[in-house]
PDB file of C-alpha atoms in Angstrom:
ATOM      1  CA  UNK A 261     187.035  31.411 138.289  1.00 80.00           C
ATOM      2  CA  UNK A 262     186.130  27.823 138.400  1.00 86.00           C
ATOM      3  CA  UNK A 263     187.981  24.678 137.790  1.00 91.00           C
ATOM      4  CA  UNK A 264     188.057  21.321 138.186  1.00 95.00           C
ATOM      5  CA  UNK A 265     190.805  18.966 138.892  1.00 95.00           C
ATOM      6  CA  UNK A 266     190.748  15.023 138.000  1.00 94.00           C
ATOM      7  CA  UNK A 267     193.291  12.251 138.721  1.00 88.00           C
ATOM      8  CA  UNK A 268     195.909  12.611 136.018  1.00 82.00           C
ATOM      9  CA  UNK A 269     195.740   9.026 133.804  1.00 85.00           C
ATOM     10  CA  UNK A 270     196.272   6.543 132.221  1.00 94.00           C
ATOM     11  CA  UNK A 271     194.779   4.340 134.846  1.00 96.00           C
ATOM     12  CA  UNK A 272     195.248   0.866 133.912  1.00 97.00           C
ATOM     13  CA  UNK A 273     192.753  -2.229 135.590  1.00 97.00           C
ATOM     14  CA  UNK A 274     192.250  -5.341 135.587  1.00 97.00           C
ATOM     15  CA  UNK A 275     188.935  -6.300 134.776  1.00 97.00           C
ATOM     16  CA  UNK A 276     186.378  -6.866 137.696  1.00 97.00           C
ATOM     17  CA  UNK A 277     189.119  -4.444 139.753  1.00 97.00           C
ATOM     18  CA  UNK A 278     187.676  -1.508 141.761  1.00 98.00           C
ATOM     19  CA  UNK A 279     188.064   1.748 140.622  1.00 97.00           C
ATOM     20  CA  UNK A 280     188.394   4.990 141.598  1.00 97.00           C
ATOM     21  CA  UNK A 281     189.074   8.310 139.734  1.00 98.00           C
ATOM     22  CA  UNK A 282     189.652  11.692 142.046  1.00 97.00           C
ATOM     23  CA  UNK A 283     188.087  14.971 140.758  1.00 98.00           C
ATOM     24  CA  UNK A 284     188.177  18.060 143.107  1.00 97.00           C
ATOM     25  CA  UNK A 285     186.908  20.945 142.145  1.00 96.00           C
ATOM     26  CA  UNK A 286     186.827  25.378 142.651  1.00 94.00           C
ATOM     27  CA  UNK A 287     183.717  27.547 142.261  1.00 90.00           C
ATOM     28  CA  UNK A 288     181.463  30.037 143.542  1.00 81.00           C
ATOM     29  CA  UNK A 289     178.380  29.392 144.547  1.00 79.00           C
ATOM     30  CA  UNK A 290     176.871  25.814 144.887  1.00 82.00           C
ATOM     31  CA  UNK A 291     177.361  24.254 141.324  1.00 89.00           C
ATOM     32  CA  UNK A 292     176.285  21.253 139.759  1.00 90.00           C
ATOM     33  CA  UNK A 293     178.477  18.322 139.140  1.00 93.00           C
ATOM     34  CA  UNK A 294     178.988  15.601 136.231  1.00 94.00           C
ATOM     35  CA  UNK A 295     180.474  12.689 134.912  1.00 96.00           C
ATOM     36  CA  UNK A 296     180.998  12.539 131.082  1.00 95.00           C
ATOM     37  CA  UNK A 297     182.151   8.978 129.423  1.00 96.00           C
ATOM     38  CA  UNK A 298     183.975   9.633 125.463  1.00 92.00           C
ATOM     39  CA  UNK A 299     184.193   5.907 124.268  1.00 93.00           C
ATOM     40  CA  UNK A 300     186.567   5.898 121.160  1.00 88.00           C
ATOM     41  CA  UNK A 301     185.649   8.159 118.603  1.00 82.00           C
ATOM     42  CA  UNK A 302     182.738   9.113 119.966  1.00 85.00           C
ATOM     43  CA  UNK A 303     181.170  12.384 121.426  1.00 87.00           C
ATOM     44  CA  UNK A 304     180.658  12.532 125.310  1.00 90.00           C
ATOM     45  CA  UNK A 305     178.163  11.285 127.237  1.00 91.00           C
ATOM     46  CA  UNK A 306     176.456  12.185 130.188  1.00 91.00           C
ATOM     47  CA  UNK A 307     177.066   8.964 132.846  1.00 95.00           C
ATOM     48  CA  UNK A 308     175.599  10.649 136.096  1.00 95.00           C
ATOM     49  CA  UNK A 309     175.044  13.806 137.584  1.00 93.00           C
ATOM     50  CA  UNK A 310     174.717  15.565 141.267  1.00 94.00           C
ATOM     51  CA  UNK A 311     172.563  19.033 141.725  1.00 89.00           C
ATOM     52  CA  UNK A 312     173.348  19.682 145.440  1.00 89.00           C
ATOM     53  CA  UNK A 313     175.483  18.906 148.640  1.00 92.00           C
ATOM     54  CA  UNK A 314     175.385  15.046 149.444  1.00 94.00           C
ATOM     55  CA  UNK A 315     173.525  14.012 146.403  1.00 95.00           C
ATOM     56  CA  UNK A 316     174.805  10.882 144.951  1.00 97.00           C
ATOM     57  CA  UNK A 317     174.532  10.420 142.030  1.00 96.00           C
ATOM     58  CA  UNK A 318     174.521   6.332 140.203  1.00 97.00           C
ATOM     59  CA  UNK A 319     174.351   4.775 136.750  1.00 96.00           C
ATOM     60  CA  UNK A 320     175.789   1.694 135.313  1.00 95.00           C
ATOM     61  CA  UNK A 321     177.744   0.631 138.613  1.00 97.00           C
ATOM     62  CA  UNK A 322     179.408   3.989 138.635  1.00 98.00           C
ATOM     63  CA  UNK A 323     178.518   6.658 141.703  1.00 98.00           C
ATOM     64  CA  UNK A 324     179.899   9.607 142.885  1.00 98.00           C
ATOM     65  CA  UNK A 325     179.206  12.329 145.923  1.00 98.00           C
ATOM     66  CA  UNK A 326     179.156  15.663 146.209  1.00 97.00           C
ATOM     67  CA  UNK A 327     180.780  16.478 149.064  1.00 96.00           C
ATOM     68  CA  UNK A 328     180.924  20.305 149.792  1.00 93.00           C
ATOM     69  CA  UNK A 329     183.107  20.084 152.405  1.00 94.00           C
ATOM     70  CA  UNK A 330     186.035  18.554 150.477  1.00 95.00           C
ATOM     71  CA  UNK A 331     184.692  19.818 147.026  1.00 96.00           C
ATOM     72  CA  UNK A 332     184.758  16.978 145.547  1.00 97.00           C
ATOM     73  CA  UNK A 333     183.361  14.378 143.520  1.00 98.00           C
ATOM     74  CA  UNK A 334     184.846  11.519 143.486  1.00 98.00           C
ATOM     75  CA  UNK A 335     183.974   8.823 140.734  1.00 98.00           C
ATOM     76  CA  UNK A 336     183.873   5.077 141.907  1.00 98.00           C
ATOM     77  CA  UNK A 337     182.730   1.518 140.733  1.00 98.00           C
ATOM     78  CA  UNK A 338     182.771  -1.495 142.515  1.00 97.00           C
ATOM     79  CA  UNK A 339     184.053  -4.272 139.309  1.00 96.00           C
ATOM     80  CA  UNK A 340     185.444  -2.661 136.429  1.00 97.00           C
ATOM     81  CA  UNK A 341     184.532  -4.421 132.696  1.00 97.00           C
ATOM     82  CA  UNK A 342     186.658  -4.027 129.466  1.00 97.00           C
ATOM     83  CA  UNK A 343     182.983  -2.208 127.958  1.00 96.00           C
ATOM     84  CA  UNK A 344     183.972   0.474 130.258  1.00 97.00           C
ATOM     85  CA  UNK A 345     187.220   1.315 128.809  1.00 97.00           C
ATOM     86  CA  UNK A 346     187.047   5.209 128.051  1.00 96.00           C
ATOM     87  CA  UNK A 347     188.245   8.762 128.842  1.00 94.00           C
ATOM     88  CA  UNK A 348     186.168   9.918 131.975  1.00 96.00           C
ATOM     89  CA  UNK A 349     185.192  13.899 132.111  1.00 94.00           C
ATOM     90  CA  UNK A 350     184.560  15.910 135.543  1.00 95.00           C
ATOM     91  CA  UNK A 351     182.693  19.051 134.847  1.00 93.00           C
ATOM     92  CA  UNK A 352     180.732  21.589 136.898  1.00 91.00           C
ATOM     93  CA  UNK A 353     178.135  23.972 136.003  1.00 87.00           C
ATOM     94  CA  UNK A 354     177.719  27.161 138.104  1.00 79.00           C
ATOM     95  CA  UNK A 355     174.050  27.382 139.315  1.00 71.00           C
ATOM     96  CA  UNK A 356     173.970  31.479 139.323  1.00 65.00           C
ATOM     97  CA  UNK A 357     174.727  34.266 137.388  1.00 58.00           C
ATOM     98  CA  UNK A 358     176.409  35.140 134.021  1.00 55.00           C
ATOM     99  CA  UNK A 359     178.080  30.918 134.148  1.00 51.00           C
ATOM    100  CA  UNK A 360     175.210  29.220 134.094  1.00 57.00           C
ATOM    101  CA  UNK A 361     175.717  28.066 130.680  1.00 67.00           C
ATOM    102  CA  UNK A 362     178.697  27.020 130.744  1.00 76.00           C
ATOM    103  CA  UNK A 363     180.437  23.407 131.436  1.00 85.00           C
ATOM    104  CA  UNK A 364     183.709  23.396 133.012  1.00 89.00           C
ATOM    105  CA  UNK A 365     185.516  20.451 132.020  1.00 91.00           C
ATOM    106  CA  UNK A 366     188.383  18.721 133.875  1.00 93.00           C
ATOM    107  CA  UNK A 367     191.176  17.151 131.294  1.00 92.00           C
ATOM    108  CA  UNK A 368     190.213  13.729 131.665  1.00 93.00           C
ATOM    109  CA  UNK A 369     191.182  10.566 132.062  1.00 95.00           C
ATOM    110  CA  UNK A 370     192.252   7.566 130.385  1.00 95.00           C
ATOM    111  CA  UNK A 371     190.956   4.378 131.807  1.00 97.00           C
ATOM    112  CA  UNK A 372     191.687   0.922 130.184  1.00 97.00           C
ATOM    113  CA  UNK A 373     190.123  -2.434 131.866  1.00 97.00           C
ATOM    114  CA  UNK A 374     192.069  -5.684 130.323  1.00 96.00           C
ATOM    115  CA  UNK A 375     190.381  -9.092 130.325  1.00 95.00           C
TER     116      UNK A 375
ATOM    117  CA  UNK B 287     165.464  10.920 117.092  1.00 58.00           C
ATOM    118  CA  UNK B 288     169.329  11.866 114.998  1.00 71.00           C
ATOM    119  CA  UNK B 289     169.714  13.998 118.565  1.00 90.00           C
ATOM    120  CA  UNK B 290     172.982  16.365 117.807  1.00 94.00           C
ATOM    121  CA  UNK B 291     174.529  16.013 114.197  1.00 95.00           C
ATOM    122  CA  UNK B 292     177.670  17.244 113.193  1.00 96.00           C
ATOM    123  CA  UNK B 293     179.130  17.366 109.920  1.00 96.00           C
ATOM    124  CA  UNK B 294     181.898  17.134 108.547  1.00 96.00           C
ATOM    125  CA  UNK B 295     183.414  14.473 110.923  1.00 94.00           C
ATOM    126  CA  UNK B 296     186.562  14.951 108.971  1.00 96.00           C
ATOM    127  CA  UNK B 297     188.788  17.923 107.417  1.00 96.00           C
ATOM    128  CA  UNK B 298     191.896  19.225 106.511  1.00 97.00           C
ATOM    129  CA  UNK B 299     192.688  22.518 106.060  1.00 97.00           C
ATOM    130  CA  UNK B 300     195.522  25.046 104.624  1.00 97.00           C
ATOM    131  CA  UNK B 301     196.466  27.895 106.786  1.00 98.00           C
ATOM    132  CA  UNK B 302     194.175  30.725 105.691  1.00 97.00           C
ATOM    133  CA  UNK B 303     191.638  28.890 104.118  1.00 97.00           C
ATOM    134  CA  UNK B 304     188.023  29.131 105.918  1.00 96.00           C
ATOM    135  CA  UNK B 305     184.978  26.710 106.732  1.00 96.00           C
ATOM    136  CA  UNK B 306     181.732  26.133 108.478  1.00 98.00           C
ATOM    137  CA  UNK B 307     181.483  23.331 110.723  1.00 98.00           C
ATOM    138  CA  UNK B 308     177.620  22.526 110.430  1.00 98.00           C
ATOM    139  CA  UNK B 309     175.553  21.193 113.817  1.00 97.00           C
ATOM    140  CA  UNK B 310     171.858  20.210 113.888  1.00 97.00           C
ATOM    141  CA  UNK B 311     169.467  19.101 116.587  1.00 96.00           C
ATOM    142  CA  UNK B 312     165.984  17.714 116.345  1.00 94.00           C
ATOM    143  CA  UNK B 313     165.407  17.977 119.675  1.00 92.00           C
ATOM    144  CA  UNK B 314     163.720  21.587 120.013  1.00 91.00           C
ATOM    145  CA  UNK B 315     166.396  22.719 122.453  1.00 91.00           C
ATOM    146  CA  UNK B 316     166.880  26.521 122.921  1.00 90.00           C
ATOM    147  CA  UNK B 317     170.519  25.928 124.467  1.00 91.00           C
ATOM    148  CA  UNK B 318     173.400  24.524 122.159  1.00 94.00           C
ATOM    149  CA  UNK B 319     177.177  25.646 122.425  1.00 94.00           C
ATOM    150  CA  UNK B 320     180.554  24.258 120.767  1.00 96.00           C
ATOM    151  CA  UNK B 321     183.670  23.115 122.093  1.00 95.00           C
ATOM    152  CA  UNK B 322     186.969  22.101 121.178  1.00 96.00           C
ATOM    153  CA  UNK B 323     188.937  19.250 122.980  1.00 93.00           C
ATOM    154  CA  UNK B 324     192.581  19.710 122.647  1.00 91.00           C
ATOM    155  CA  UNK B 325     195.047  16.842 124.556  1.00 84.00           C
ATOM    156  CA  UNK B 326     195.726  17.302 128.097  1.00 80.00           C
ATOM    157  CA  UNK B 327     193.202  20.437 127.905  1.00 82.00           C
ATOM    158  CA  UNK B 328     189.517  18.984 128.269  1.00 84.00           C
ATOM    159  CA  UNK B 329     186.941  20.930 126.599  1.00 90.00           C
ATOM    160  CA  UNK B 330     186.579  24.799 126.661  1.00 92.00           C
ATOM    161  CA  UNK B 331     183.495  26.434 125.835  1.00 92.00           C
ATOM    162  CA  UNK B 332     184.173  28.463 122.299  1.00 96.00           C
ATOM    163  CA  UNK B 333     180.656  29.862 121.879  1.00 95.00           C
ATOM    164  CA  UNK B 334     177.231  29.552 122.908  1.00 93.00           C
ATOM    165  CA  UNK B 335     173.763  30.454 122.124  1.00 93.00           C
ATOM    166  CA  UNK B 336     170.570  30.451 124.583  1.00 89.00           C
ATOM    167  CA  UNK B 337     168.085  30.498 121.211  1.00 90.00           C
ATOM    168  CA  UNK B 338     167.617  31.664 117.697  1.00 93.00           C
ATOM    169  CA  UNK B 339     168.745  35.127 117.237  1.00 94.00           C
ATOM    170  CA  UNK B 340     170.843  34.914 120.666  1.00 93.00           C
ATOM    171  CA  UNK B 341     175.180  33.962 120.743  1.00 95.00           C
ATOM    172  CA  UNK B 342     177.903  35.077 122.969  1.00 93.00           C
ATOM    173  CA  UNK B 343     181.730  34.115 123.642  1.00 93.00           C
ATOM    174  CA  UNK B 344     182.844  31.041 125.906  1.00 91.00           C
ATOM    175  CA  UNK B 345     186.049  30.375 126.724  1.00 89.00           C
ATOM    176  CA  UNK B 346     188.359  30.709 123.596  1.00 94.00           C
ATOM    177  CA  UNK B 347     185.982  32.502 120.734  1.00 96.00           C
ATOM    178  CA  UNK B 348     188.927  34.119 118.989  1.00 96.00           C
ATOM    179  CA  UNK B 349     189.145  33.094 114.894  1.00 96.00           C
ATOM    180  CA  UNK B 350     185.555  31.881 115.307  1.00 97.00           C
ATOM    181  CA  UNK B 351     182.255  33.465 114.680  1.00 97.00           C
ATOM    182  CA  UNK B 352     178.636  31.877 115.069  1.00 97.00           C
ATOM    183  CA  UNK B 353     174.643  32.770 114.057  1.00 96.00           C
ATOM    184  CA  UNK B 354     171.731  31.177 115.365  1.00 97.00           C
ATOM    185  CA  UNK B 355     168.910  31.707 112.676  1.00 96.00           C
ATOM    186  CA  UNK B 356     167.262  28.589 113.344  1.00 96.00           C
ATOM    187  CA  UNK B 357     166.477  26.363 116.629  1.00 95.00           C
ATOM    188  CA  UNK B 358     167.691  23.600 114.786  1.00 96.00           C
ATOM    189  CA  UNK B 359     170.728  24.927 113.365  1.00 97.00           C
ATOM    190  CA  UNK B 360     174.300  26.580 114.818  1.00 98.00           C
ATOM    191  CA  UNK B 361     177.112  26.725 112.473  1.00 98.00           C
ATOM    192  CA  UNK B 362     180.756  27.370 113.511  1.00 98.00           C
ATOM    193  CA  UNK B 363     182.999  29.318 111.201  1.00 98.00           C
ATOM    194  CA  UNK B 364     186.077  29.515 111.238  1.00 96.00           C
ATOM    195  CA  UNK B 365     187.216  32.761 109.285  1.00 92.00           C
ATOM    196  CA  UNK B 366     191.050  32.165 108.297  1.00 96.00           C
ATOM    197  CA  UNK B 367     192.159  28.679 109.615  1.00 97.00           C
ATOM    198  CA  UNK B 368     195.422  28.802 111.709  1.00 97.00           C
ATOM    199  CA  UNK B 369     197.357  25.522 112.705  1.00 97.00           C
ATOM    200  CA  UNK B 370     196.462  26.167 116.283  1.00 96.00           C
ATOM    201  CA  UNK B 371     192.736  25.551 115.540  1.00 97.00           C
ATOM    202  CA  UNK B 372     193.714  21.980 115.081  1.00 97.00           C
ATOM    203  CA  UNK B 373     191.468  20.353 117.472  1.00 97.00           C
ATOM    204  CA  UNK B 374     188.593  17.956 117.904  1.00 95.00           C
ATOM    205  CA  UNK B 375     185.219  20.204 117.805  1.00 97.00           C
ATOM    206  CA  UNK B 376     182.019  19.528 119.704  1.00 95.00           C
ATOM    207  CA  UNK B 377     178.876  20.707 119.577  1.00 96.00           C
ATOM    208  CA  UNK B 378     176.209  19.839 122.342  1.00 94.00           C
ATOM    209  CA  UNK B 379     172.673  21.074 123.146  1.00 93.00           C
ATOM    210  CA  UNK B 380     170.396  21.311 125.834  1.00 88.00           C
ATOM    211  CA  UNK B 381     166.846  21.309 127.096  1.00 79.00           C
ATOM    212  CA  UNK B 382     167.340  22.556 130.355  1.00 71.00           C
ATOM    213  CA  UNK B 383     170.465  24.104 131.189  1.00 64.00           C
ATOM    214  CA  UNK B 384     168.959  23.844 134.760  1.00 64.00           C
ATOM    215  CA  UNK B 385     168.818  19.903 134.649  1.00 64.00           C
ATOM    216  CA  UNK B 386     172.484  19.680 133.042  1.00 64.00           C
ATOM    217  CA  UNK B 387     170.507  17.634 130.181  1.00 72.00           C
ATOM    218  CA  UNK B 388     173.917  18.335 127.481  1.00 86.00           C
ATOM    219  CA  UNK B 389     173.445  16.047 124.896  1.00 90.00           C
ATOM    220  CA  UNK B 390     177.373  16.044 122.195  1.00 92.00           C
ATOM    221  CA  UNK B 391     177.330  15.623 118.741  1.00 94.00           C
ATOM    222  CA  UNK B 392     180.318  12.953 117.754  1.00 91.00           C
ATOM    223  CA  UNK B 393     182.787  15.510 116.558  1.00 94.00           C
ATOM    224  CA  UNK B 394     184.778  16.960 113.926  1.00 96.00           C
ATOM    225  CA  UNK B 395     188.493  16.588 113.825  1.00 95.00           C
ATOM    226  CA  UNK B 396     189.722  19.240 112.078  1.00 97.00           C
ATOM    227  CA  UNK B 397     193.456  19.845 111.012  1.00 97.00           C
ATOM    228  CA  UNK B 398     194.977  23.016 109.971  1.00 97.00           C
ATOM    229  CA  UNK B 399     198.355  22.393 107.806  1.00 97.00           C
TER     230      UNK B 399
END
């Protein structure tokens, strides 16, 4: 079945700080991959997306690549803020068959920026 | 536009006891689906529904049932509330599956004592 697999957290910055947060990930077929932001006590939010091999995909200083050949999709940005303090989702969506509904989630991960 | 709206955000329950956890969208989307986030888990997919009149079983559907009578409108109920339905609930919908378009409601924490 599929998965995905991201960086186990908390990661902990300093603001303007480069980051980086690993997600690999295992499925059939070519899926689709996301980014999901959950600021505190809120719901998730989609932060940028990537439909096919080498797409990149960019929104508020964050990007990521799908890269087939390592399957993954990696999430970076160049100077980190305290606004972007948040749990950080990897998901995939299967592009075929009976799955095509369905988000797979990875667990997540913690990030906190300090001033 | 109130985009995905779920009430309550808040409950306790006693084991046994049942509920409906209430989502609407105004956004005319056929797709909508709920989740529950547990720690260290992510989210996995409980049910879903592809339009009115249409559900089937994600992930982890056992202890919950859904209808879709409406666009608008997918209820979850939980039937006799167990301490390991203590989670964080989610509902999201979607205008084009295709697109990845999932728009989340902002959750219901629910506790089962």
């Amino acid at each position: 079945g599929n998965s995905v697999t991201q960086m186990e957290g908390p990661v902990t910055l300093s603001e303007e700080a480069f980051l980086t947060i690993n997600c690999t990930y295992t499925a059939t077929g070519y899926p689709s991959l996301f980014w999901y932001v959950q600021y505190p006590g809120e719901g998730l939010q989609l932060l940028l997306k990537a439909t096919k091999a080498d797409d990149k995909g960019s929104n508020k200083g964050f990007e990521a690549t799908y890269r087939k050949e390592t399957t993954s999709f990696h999430l970076e940005k160049g100077s980190v803020q305290v606004s972007d303090s948040a749990v950080y989702f990897c998901a995939l969506r299967e592009n075929s068959g009976g799955s095509n509904y369905k988000l797979t989630f990875g667990k997540g991960t913690l990030l906190t920026v300090n001033p | 536009n109130a985009g995905v709206t779920q009430t309550p955000k808040f409950q306790v329950l006693k084991t046994g006891q049942s509920m409906t956890l209430q989502c609407a969208q105004d956004m005319n989307h056929e797709y909508m689906s709920w989740y529950r986030q547990d720690p260290g888990m992510g989210l996995r997919l409980i049910h879903y529904s592809v339009g009115a009149g249409i559900t089937d079983q994600g992930e982890v559907p056992n202890g919950y049932n859904v209808s879709r009578s409406t666009t608008e409108d997918f209820p979850l109920r939980l039937l006799s509330a167990a301490p390991s339905q203590t989670s964080v609930y989610f509902c999201a919908s979607s205008y084009s599956v295709r697109l990845g378009g999932y728009t989340f409601g902002s959750g219901t924490r629910l506790t089962v004592v």
